[in-house]
PDB file of C-alpha atoms in Angstrom:
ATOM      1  CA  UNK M   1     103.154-140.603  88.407  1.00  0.00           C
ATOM      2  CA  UNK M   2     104.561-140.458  92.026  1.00  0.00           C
ATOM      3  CA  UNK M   3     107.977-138.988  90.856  1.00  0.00           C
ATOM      4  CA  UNK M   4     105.668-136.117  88.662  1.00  0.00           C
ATOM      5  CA  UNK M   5     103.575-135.284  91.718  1.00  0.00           C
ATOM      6  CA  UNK M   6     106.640-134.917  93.989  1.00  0.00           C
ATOM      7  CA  UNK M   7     108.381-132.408  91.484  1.00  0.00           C
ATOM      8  CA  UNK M   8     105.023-130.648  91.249  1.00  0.00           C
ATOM      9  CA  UNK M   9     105.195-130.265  94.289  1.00  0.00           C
ATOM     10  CA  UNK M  10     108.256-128.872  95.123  1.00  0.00           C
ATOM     11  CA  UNK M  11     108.233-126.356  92.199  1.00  0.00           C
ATOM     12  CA  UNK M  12     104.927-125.531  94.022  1.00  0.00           C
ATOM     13  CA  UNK M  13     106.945-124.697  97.243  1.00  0.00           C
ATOM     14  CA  UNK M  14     109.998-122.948  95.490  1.00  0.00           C
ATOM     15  CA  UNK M  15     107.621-120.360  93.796  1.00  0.00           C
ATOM     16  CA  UNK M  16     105.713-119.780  96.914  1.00  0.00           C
ATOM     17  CA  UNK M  17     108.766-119.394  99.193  1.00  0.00           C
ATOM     18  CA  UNK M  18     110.204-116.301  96.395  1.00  0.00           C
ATOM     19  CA  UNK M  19     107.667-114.247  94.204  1.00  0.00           C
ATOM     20  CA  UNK M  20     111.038-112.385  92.860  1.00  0.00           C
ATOM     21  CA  UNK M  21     111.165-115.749  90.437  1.00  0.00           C
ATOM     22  CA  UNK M  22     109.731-113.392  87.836  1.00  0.00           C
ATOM     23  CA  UNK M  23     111.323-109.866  88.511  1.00  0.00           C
ATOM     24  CA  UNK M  24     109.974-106.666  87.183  1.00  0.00           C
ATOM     25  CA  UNK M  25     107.082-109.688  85.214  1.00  0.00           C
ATOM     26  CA  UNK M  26     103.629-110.557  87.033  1.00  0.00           C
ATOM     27  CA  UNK M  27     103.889-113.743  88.049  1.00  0.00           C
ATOM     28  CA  UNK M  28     101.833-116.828  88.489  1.00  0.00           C
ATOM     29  CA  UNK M  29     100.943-120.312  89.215  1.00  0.00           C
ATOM     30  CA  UNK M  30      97.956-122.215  87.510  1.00  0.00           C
ATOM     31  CA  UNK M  31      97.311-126.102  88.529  1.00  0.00           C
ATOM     32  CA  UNK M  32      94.739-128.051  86.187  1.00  0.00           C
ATOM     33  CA  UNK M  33      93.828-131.403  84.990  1.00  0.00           C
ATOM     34  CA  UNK M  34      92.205-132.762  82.239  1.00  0.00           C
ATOM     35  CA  UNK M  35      91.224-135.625  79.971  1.00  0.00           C
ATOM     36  CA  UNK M  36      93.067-137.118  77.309  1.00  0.00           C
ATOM     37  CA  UNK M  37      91.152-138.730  74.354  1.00  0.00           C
ATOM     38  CA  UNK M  38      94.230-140.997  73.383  1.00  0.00           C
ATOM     39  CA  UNK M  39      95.112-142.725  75.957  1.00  0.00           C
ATOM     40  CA  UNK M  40      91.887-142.244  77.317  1.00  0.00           C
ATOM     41  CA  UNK M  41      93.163-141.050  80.363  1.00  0.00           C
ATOM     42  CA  UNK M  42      93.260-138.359  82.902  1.00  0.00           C
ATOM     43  CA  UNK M  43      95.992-135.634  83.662  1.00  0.00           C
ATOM     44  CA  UNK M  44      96.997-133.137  85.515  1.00  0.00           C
ATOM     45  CA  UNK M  45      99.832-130.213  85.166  1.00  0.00           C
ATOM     46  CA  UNK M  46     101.424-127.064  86.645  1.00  0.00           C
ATOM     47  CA  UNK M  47     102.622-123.873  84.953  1.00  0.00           C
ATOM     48  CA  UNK M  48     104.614-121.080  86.270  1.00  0.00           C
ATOM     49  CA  UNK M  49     103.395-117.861  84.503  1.00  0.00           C
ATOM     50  CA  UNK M  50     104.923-114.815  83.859  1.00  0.00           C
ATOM     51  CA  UNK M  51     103.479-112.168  81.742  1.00  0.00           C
ATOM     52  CA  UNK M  52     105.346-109.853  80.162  1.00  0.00           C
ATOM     53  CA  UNK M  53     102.833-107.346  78.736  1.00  0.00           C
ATOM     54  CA  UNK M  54      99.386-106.506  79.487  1.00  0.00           C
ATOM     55  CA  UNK M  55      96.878-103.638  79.125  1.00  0.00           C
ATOM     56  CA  UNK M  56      92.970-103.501  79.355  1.00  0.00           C
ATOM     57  CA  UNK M  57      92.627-105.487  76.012  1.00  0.00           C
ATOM     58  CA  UNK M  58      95.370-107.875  75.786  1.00  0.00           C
ATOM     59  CA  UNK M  59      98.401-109.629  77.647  1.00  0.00           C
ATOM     60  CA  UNK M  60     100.996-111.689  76.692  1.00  0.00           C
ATOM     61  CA  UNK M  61     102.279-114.226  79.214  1.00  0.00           C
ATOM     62  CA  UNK M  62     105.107-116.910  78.819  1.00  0.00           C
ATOM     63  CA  UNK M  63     104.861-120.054  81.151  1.00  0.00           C
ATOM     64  CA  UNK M  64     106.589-123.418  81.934  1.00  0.00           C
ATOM     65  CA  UNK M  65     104.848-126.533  82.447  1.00  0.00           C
ATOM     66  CA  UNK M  66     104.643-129.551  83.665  1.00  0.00           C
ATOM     67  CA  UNK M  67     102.127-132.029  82.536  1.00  0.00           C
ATOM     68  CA  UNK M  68     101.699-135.537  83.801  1.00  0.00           C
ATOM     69  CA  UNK M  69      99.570-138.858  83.126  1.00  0.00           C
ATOM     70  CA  UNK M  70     100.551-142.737  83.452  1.00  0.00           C
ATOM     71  CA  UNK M  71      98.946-145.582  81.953  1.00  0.00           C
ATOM     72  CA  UNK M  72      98.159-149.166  82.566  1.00  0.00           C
ATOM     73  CA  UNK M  73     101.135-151.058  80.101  1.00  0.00           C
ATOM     74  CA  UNK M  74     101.289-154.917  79.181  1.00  0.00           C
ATOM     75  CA  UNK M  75     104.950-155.847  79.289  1.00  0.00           C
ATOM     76  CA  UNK M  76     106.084-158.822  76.934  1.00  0.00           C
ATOM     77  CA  UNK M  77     109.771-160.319  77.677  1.00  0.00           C
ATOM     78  CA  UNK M  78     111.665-163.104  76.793  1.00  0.00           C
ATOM     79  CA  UNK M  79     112.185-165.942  79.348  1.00  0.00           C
ATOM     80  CA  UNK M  80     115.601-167.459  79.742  1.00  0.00           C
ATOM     81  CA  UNK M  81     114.403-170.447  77.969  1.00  0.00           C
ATOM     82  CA  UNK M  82     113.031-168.374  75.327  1.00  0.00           C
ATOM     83  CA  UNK M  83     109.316-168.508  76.096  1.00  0.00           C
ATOM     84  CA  UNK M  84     107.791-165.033  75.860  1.00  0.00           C
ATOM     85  CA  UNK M  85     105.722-163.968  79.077  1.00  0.00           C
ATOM     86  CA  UNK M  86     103.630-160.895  79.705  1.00  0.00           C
ATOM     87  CA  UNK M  87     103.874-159.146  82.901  1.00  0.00           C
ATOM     88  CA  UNK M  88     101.495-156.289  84.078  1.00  0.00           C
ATOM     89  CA  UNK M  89     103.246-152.899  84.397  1.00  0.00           C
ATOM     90  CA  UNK M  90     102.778-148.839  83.835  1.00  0.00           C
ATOM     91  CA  UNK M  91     103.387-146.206  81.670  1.00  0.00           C
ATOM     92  CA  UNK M  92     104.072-142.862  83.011  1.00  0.00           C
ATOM     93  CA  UNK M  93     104.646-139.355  80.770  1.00  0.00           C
ATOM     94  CA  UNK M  94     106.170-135.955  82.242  1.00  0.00           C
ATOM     95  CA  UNK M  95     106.276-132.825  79.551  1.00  0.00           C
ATOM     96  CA  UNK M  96     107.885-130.177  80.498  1.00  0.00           C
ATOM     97  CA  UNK M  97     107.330-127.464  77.998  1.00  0.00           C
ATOM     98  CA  UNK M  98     107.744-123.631  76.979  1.00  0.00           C
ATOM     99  CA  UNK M  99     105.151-121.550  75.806  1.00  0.00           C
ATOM    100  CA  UNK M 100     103.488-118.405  74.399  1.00  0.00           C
ATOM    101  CA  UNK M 101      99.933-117.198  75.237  1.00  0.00           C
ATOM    102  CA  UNK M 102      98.156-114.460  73.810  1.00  0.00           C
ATOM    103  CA  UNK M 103      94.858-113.500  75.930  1.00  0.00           C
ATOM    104  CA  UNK M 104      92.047-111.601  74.042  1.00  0.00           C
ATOM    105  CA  UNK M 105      89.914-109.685  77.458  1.00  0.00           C
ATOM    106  CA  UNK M 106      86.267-109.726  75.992  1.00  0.00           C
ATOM    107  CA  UNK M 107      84.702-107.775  79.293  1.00  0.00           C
ATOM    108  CA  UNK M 108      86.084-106.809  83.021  1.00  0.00           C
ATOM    109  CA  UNK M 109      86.120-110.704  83.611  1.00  0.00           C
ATOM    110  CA  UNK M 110      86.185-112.849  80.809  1.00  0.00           C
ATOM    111  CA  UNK M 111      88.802-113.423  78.480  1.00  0.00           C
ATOM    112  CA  UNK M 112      89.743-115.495  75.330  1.00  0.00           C
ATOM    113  CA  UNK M 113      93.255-117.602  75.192  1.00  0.00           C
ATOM    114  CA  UNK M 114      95.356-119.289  72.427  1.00  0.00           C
ATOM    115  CA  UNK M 115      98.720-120.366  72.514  1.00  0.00           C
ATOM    116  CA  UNK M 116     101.624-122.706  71.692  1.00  0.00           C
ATOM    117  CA  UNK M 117     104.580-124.091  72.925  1.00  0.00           C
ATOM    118  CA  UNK M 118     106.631-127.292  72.904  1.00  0.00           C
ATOM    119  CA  UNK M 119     109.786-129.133  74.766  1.00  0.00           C
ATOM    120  CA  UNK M 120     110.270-132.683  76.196  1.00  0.00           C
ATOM    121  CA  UNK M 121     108.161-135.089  76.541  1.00  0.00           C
ATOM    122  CA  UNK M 122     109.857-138.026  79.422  1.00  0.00           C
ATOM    123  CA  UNK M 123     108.293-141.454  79.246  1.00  0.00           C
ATOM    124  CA  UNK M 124     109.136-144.402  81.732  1.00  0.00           C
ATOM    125  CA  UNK M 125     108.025-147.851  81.805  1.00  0.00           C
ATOM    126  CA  UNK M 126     107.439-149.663  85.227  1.00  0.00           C
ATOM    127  CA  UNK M 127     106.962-153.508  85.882  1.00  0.00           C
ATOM    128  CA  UNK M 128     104.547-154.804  88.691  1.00  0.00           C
ATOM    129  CA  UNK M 129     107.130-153.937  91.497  1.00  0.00           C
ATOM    130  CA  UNK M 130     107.562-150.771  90.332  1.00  0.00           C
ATOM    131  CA  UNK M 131     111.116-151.442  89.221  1.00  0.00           C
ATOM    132  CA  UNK M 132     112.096-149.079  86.004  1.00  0.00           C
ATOM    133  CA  UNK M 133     112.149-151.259  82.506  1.00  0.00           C
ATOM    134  CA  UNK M 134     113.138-148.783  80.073  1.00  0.00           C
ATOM    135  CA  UNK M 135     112.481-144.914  79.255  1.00  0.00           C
ATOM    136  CA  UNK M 136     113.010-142.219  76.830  1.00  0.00           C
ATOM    137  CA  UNK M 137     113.168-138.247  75.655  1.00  0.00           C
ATOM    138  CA  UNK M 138     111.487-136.846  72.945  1.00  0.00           C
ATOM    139  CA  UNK M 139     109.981-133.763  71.304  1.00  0.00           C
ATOM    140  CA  UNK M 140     106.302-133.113  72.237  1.00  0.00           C
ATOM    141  CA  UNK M 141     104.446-129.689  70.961  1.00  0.00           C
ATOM    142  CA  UNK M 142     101.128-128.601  71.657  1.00  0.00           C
ATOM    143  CA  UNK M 143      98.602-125.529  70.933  1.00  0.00           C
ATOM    144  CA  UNK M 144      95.593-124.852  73.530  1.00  0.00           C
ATOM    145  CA  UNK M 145      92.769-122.685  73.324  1.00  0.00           C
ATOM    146  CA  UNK M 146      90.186-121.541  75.655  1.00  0.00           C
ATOM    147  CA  UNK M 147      88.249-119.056  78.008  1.00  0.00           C
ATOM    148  CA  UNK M 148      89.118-117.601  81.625  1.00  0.00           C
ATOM    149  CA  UNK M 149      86.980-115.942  84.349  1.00  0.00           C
ATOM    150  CA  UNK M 150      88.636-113.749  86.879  1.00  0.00           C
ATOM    151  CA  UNK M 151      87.504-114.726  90.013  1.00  0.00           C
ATOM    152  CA  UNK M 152      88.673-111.823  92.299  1.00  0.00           C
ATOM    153  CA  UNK M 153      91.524-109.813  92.180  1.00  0.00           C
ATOM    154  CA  UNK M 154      94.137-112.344  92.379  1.00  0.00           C
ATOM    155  CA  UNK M 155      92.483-115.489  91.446  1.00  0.00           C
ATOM    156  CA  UNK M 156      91.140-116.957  88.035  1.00  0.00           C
ATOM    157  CA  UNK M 157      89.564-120.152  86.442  1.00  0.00           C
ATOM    158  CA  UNK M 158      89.926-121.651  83.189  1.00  0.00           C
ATOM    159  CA  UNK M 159      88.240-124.262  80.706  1.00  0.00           C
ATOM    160  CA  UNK M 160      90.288-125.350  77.516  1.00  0.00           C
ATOM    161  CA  UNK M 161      91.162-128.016  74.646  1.00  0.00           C
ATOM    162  CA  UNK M 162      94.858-128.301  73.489  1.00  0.00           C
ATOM    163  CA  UNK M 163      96.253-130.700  70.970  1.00  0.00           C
ATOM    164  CA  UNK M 164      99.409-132.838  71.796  1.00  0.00           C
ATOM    165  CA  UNK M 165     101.909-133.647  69.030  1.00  0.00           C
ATOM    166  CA  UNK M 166     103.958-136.441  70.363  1.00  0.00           C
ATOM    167  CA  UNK M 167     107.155-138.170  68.742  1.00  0.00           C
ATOM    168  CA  UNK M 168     107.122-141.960  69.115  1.00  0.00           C
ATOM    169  CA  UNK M 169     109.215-143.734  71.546  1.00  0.00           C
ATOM    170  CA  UNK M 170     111.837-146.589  71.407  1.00  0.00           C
ATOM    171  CA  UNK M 171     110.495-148.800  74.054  1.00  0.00           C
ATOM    172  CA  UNK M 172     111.375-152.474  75.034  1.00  0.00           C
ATOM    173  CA  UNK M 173     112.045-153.191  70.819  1.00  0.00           C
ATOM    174  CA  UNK M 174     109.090-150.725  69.790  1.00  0.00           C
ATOM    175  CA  UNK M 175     106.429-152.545  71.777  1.00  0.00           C
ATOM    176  CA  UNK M 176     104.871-149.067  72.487  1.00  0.00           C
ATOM    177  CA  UNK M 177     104.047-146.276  70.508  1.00  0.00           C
ATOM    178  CA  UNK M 178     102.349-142.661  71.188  1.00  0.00           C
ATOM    179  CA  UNK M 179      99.618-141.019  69.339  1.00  0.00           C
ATOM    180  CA  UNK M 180      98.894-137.432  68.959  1.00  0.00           C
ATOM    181  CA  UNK M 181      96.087-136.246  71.264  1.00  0.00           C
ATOM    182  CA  UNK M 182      93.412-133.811  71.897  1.00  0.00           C
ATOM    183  CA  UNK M 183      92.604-132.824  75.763  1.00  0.00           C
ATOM    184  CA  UNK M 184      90.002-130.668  77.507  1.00  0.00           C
ATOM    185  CA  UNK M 185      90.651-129.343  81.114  1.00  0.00           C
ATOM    186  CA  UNK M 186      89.457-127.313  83.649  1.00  0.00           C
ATOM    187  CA  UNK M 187      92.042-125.436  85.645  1.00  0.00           C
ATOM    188  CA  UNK M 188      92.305-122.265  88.160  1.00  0.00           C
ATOM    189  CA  UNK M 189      95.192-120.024  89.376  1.00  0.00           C
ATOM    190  CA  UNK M 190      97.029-117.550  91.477  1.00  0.00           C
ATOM    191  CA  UNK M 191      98.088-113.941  90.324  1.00  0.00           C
ATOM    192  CA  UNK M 192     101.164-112.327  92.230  1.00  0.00           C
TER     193      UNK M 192
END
């Protein structure tokens, strides 16, 4: 989770230090965090937001993201004399994802979203020490849904539900596998 926050944070930085990321597109950057119901965990993400058409009914935006969470993992290895032991570790995910949104403005300052998008979905395993075990890539897609208030010119809040379709990992011989997941967050962001 450390290395996710860190590159959050300095894709943070580089899009504040040069608006002209998204020339001639209205730009933006929308943090957030949420609740997983499989793992049962928390999360949190970052988008960079650029949207290519708008009028007063609807816009159409394109946006990276990042999404993180880590987990609490039981490790199982074999011993030199053959003895399995079980050593305390963690789990951590990064997705980093493309995707479409399609915004539906019901009044002046509320609005309706829906979208998709997919990409690659980065899983690590750490031991006690925080020494890497083992990690993999693999697809991960999602669709999200929900409703925005413009707060302001500039500024805006969200509340949503997306739905995580997750490929299943090849970690320390299958010991760990991913489920599919549903997610509600709360997020806000920055219009420039």
């Amino acid at each position: 989770m450390k290395k996710t926050l860190m590159i959050i944070a300095g894709i943070v930085g580089l899009t504040a230090a040069s608006e002209a990321q998204f020339a001639g597109i209205n730009g933006g950057i929308m943090l957030g965090g949420g609740f997983m119901e499989d793992p049962d965990k928390g999360y949190g993400f970052l988008q960079l937001r650029g949207t290519v058409y708008e009028d007063d009914a609807v816009s159409h935006t394109l946006f990276l993201e990042v999404l993180g969470h880590s987990d609490d993992a039981e490790l199982e290895f074999l011993g030199l004399t053959g003895v399995p032991f079980v050593e305390n570790g963690e789990i951590n995910f990064t997705n980093f994802t493309l995707n479409y949104e399609l915004e539906a403005k019901l009044s002046s300052a509320i609005s309706f979203y829906a979208g998709a998008g997919g990409g690659i979905e980065r899983v690590s395993l750490d031991d006690a020490f925080d020494f890497s075990v083992d990690s993999d890539s693999n697809f991960v897609g999602q669709a999200f849904a929900g409703f925005r208030a413009k707060l302001g010119k500039s500024f805006f809040a969200q509340v949503g539900i997306r739905h995580l379709w997750r490929d299943d990992f090849s970690l320390l011989a299958d010991q760990f596998l991913v489920e599919d997941t549903t997610a509600y967050e709360l997020s806000i962001g920055f219009r420039f």
